[in-house]
Coordinates of C-alpha atoms in Angstrom, one line a residue:
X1 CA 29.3 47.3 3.7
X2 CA 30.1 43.2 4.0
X3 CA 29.5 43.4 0.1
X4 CA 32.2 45.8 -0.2
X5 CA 34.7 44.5 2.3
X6 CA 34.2 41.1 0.1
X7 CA 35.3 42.4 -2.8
X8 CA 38.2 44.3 -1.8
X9 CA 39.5 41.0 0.0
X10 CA 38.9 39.5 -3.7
X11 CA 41.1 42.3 -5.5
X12 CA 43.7 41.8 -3.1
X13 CA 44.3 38.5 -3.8
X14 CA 44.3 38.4 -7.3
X15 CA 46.3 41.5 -7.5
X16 CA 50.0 41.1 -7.3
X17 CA 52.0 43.9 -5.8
X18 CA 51.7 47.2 -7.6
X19 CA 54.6 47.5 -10.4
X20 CA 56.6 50.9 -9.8
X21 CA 55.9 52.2 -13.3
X22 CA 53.8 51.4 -16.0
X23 CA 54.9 49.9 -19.5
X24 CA 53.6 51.5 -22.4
X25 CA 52.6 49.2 -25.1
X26 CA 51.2 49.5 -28.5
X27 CA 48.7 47.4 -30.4
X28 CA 51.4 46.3 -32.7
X29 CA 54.3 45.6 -30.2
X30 CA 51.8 43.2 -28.2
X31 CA 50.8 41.7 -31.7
X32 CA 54.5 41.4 -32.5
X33 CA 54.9 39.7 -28.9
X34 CA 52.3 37.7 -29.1
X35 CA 53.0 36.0 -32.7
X36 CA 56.6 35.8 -31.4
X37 CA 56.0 33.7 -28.1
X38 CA 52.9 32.1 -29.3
X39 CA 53.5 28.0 -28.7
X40 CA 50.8 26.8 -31.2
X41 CA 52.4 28.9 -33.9
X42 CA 55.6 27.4 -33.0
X43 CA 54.1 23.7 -33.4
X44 CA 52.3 24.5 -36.7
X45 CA 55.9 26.1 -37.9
X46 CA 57.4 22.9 -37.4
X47 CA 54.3 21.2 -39.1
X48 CA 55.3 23.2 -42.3
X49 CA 58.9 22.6 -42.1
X50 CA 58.1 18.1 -41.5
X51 CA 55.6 18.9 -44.4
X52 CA 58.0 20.1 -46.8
X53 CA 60.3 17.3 -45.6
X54 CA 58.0 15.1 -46.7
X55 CA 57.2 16.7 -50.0
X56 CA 60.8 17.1 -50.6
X57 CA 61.5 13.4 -49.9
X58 CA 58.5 12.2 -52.1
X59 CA 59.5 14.2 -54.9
X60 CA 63.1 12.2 -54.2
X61 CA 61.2 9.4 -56.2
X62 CA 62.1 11.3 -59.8
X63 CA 65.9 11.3 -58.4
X64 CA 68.4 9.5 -61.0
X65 CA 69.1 6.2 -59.7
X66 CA 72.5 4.6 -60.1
X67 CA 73.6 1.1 -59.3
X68 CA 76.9 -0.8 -59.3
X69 CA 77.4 -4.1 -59.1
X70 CA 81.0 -6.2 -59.2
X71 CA 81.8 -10.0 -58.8
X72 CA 84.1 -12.6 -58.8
X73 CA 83.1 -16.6 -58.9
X74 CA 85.5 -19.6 -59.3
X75 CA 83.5 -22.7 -59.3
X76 CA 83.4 -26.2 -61.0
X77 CA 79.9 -27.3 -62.4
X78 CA 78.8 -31.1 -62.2
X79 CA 78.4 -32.6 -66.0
X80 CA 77.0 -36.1 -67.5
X81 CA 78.0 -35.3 -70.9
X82 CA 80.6 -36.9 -72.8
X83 CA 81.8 -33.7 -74.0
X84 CA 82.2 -32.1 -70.5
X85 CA 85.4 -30.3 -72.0
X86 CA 87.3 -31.1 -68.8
X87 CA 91.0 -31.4 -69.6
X88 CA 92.6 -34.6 -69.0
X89 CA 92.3 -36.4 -65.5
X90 CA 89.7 -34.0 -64.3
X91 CA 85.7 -34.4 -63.5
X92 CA 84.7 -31.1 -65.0
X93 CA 85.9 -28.0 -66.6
X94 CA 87.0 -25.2 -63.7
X95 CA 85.7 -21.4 -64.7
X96 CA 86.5 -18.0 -63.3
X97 CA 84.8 -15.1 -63.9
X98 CA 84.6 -11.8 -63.0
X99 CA 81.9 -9.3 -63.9
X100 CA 80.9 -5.8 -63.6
X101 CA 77.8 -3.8 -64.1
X102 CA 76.7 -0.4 -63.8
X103 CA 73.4 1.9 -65.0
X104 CA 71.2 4.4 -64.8
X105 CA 67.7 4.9 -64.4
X106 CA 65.2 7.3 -64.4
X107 CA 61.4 7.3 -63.0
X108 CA 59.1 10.2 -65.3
X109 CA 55.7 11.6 -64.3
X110 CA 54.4 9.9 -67.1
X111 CA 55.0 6.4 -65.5
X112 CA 57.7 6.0 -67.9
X113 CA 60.5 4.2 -66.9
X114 CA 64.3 4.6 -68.8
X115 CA 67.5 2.7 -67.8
X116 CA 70.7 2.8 -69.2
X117 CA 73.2 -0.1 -68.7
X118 CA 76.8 -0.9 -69.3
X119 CA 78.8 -4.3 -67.9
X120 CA 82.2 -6.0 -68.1
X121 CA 82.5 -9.3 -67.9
X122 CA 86.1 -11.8 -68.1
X123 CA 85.5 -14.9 -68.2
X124 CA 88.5 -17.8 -68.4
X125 CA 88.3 -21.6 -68.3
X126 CA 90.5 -24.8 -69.1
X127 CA 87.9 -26.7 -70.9
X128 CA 89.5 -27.8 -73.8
X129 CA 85.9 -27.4 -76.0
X130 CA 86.3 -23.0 -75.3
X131 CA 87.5 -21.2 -78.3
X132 CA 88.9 -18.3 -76.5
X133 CA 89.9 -17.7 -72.9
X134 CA 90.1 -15.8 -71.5
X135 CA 86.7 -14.5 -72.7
X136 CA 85.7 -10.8 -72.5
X137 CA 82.3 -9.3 -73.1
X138 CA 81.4 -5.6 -73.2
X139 CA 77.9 -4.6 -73.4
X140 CA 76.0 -1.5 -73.9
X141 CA 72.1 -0.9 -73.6
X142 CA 68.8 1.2 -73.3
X143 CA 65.5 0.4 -72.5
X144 CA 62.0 2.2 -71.6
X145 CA 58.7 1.0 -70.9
X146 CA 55.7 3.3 -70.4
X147 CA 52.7 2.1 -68.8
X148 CA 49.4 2.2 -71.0
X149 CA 46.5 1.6 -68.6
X150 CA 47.2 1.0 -65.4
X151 CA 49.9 3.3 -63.9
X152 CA 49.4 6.1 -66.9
X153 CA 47.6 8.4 -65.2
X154 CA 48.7 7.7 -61.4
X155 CA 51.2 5.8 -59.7
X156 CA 52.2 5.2 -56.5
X157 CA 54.8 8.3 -56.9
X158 CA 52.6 10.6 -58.1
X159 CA 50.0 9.7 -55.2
X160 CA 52.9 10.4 -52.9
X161 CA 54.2 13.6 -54.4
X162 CA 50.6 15.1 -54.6
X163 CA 49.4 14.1 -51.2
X164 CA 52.5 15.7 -49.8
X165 CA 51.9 18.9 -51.7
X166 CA 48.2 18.9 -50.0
X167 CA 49.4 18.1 -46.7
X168 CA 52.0 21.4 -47.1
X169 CA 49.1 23.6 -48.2
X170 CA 47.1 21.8 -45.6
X171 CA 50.0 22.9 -42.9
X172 CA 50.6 26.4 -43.9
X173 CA 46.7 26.6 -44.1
X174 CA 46.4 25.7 -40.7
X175 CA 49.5 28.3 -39.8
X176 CA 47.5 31.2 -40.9
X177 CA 44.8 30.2 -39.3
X178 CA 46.4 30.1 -35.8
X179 CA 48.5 33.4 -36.4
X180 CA 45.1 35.0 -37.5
X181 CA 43.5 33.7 -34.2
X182 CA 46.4 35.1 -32.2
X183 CA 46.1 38.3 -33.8
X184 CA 42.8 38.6 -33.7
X185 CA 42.6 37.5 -29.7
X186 CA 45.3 40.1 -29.4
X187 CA 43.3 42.7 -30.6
X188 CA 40.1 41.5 -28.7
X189 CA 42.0 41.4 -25.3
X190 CA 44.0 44.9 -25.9
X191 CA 41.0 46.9 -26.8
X192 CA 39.2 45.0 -23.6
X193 CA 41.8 46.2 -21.7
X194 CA 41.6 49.8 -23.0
X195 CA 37.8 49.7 -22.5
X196 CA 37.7 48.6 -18.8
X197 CA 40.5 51.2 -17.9
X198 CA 38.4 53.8 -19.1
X199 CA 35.7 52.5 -17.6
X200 CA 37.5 52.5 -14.1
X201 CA 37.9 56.3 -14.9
X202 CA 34.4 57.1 -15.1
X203 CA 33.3 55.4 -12.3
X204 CA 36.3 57.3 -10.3
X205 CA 34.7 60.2 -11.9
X206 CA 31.3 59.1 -10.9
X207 CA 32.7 58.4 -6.9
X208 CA 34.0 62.2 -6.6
X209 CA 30.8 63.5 -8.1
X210 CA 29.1 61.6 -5.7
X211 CA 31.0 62.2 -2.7
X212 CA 31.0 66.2 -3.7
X213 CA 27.0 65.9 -3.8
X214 CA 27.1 64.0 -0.2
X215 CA 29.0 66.7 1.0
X216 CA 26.9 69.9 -0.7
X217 CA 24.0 67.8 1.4
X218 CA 25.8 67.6 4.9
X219 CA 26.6 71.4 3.9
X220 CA 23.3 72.4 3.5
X221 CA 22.2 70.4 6.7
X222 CA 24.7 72.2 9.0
X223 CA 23.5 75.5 7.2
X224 CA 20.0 73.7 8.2
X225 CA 18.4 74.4 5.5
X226 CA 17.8 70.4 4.6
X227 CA 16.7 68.0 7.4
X228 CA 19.4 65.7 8.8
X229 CA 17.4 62.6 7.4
X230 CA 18.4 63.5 3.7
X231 CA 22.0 62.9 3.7
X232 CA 21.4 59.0 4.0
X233 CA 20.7 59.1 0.0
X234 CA 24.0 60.5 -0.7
X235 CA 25.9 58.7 1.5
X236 CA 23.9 55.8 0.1
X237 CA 24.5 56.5 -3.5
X238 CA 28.5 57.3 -2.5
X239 CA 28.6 53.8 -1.4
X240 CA 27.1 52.2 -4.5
X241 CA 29.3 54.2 -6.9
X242 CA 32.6 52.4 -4.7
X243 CA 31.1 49.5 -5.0
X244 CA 30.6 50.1 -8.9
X245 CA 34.1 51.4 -9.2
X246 CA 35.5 48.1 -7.3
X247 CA 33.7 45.9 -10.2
X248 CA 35.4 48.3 -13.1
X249 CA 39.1 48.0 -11.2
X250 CA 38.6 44.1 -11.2
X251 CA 37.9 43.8 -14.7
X252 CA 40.6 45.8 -16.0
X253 CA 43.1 43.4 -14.0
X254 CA 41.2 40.9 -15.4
X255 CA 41.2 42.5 -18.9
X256 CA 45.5 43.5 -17.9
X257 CA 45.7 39.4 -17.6
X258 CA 43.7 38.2 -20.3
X259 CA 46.5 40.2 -22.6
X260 CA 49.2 38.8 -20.2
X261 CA 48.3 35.3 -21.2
X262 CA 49.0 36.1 -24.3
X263 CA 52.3 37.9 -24.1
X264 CA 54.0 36.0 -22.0
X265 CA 56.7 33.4 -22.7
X266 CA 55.7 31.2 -19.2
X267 CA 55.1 31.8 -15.4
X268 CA 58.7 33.2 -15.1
X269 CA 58.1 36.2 -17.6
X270 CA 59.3 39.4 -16.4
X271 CA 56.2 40.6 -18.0
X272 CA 53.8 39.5 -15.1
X273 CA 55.3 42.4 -12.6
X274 CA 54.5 45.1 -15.1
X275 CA 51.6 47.0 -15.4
X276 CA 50.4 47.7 -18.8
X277 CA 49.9 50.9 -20.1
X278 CA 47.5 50.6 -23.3
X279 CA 49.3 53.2 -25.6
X280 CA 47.0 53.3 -28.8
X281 CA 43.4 55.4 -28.9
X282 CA 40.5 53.2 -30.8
X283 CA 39.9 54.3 -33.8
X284 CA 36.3 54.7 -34.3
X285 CA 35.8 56.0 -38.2
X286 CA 32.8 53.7 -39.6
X287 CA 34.2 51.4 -42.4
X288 CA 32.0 50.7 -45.1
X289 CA 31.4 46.9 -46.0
X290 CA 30.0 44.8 -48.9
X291 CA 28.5 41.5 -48.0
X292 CA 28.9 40.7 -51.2
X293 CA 32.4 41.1 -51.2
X294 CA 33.0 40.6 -47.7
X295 CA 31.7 36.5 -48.4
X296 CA 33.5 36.4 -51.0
X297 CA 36.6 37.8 -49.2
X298 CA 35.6 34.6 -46.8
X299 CA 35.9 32.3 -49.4
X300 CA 38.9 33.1 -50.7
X301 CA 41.0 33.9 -48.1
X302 CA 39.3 32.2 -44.9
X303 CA 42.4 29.4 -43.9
X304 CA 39.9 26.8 -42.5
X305 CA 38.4 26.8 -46.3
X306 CA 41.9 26.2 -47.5
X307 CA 42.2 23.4 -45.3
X308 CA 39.3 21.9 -46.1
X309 CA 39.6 21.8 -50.0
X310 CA 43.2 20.3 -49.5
X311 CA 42.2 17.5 -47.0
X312 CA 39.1 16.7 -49.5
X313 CA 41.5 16.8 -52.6
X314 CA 44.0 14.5 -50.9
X315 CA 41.2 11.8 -50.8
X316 CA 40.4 12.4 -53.9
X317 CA 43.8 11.6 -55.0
X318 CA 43.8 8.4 -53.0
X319 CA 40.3 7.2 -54.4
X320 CA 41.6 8.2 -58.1
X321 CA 44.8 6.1 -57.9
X322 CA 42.6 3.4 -56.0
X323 CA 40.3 3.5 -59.5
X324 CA 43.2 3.4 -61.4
X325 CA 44.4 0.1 -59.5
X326 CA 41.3 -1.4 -60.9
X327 CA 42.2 -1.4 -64.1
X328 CA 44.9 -4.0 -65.7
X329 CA 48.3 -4.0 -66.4
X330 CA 49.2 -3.3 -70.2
X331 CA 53.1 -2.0 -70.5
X332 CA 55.0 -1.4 -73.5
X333 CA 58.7 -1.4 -73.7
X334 CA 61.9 -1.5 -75.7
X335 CA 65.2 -2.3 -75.7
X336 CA 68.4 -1.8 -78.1
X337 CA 71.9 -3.2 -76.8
X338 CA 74.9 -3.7 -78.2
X339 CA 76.9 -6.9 -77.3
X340 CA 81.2 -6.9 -78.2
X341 CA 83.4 -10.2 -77.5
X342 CA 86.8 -10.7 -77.6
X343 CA 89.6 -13.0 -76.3
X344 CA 92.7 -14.7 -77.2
X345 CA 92.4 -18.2 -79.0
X346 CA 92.6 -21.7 -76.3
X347 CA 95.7 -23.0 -77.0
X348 CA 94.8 -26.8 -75.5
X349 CA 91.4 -26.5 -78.0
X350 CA 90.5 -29.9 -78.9
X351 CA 89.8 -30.2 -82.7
X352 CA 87.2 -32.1 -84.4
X353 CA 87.6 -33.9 -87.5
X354 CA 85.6 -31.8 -90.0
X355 CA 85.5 -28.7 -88.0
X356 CA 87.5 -25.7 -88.4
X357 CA 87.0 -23.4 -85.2
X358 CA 87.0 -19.7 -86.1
X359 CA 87.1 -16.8 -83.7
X360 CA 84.3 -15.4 -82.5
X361 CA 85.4 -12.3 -81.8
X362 CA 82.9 -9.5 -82.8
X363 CA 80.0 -7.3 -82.3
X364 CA 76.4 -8.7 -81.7
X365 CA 73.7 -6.5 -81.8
X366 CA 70.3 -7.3 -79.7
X367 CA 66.9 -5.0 -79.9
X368 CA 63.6 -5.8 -78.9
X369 CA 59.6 -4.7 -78.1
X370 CA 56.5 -5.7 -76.7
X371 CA 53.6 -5.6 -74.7
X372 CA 53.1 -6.9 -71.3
X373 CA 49.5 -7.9 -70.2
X374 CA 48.5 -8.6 -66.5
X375 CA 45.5 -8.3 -65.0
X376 CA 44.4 -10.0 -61.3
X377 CA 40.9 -12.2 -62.0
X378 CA 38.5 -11.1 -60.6
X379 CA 40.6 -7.8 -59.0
X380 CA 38.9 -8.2 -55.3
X381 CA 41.8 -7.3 -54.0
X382 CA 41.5 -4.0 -56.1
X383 CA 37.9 -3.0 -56.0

């Protein structure tokens, strides 16, 4: 009976006090729970939402980008020349300016980089050798230039953008994966649970039948018709059935807990002083199953495969632009701007004998192309 007396000092104290009803719960409400309170699931949410952060911020790179730029100068350059221009009794000529700038550009997937630019610019002076003053020029101008070998196929934008999109596939991989583990340790724990309570009815069952065969014996011994000496069987098997049904009420506790653990939002869950009342029957209608299909099911759906494939094809990506930085430099670009002057004629101009100064005032177009070659010797640094 020390066996006994053991055990039911053991269930006492990892049994709380017995909750005054029981709460009936459904596989899906404990599911529902469980997904709900779950911390890792909370974490790997959060992982998705910094992932598309990040993917949103790297796609940021194809944004248009607009600058602005204003000055002023006043300053008075050093000359040797005769003809410094400076008026009489000065060292040099003073100049003010004032300038403005602004444009546009725009980053493509192709590597193809576009810009358009506009500036103001006045510029006045007393150097008696300026035409016109004050001076003001108005400009207007596009340019592109497209990589051809290095930086066509990847850039350091399109590394960014695409490692990004892994990493979210990558996060929301690894989200199913924990919501599928929750569910399916959800599942695992409630059915336990439902198992060892019926389990704890049987051996009840198995106690009474016992104890109503101990008792048919001591019946039959007062009735003498069995000797005294056989009732130490029953009595005998009574006591192993208790002990039995001791084992079965510890593990569905144990079972009750295990699901616990998962429900429950902390220690100070109101959920701990409840008893759980499984409320759904198992469902025991055979299922048929392909392997065929079911593998293939696996390798289509499993989210650890998902994973995987978008951790390998993010170092793929980095290797491919690492190639690709291996190669040299060869950019073409082009440019077309438009140039306009205009000012009012310098009335303290200093005329030349011979010379006849005309106005410059005007437009004065300005286009170009080309081809820009680098390339590293050797490239260590690259391969």
């Amino acid at each position: 009976m020390s066996f006994y007396r053991l055990l039911t000092t053991t269930l006492l104290v990892v049994t709380p006090g017995i909750a005054e009803a029981q709460q009936p719960l459904t596989l899906a409400e404990a599911t529902a729970r469980a997904l709900e309170r779950n911390h890792a699931i909370r974490i790997e949410r959060d992982r998705v939402t910094a992932a598309e952060a990040r993917q949103l911020g790297a796609d940021g790179s194809y944004d248009l980008q607009f600058t602005a730029d204003i000055g002023w100068r006043h300053h008075q350059d050093p000359v040797t020349s005769l003809f410094s221009g400076a008026p009489l009794g000065a060292k040099a000529a003073t100049r003010t300016d004032f300038s403005s700038r602004v444009g546009v550009s725009q980053l493509f997937k192709s590597g193809a980089v576009a810009s358009l630019t506009g500036s103001v610019e006045r510029q006045s002076t007393d150097s008696v050798l300026t035409i016109l003053t004050p001076t003001y020029i108005t400009s207007v101008g596009v340019e592109a230039r497209q990589p051809l070998f290095r930086g066509r196929g990847i850039d350091n934008a399109r590394l960014t953008l695409r490692i990004t999109a892994l990493d979210h596939e990558r996060s929301s991989a690894a989200l199913l994966r924990q919501v599928q583990n929750t569910v399916s340790d959800v599942e695992a724990a409630y059915w336990t649970l439902v198992a060892a309570r019926r389990d704890v009815v049987v051996r009840r069952a198995s106690v009474d039948l016992a104890d109503a065969q101990r008792a048919d014996t001591a019946a039959r011994i007062e009735a003498r018709t069995l000797a005294a000496a056989d009732l130490a069987q029953p009595r005998l098997e009574v006591e192993r059935r208790r002990g039995d049904l001791l084992v079965a009420e510890e593990k569905a506790l144990r079972a009750e807990r295990a699901l616990k653990l998962l429900l429950a939002d902390g220690p100070g869950d109101p959920l701990w002083d409840v008893a759980l009342a499984a409320a759904d029957a198992p469902d025991a209608t055979p299922v048929p199953v392909s392997l065929a299909g079911a593998l293939a099911d696996a390798m289509r759906y499993r989210p650890e495969l998902a994973e995987r494939r978008a951790q390998v094809a993010a170092e793929e990506a980095k290797v491919a632009f690492a190639r690709d930085n291996v190669k040299p430099r060869l950019d073409a670009y082009a440019s077309v701007a438009l140039r306009e002057l205009a000012g009012d004629r310098h009335d303290d101009i200093i005329s030349l004998p011979g010379l006849v100064p005309t106005l410059p005032n005007g437009l004065y177009p300005d286009a170009s192309a080309g081809v820009v070659f680098d390339v590293p010797v050797g490239r260590g640094a690259a391969r």
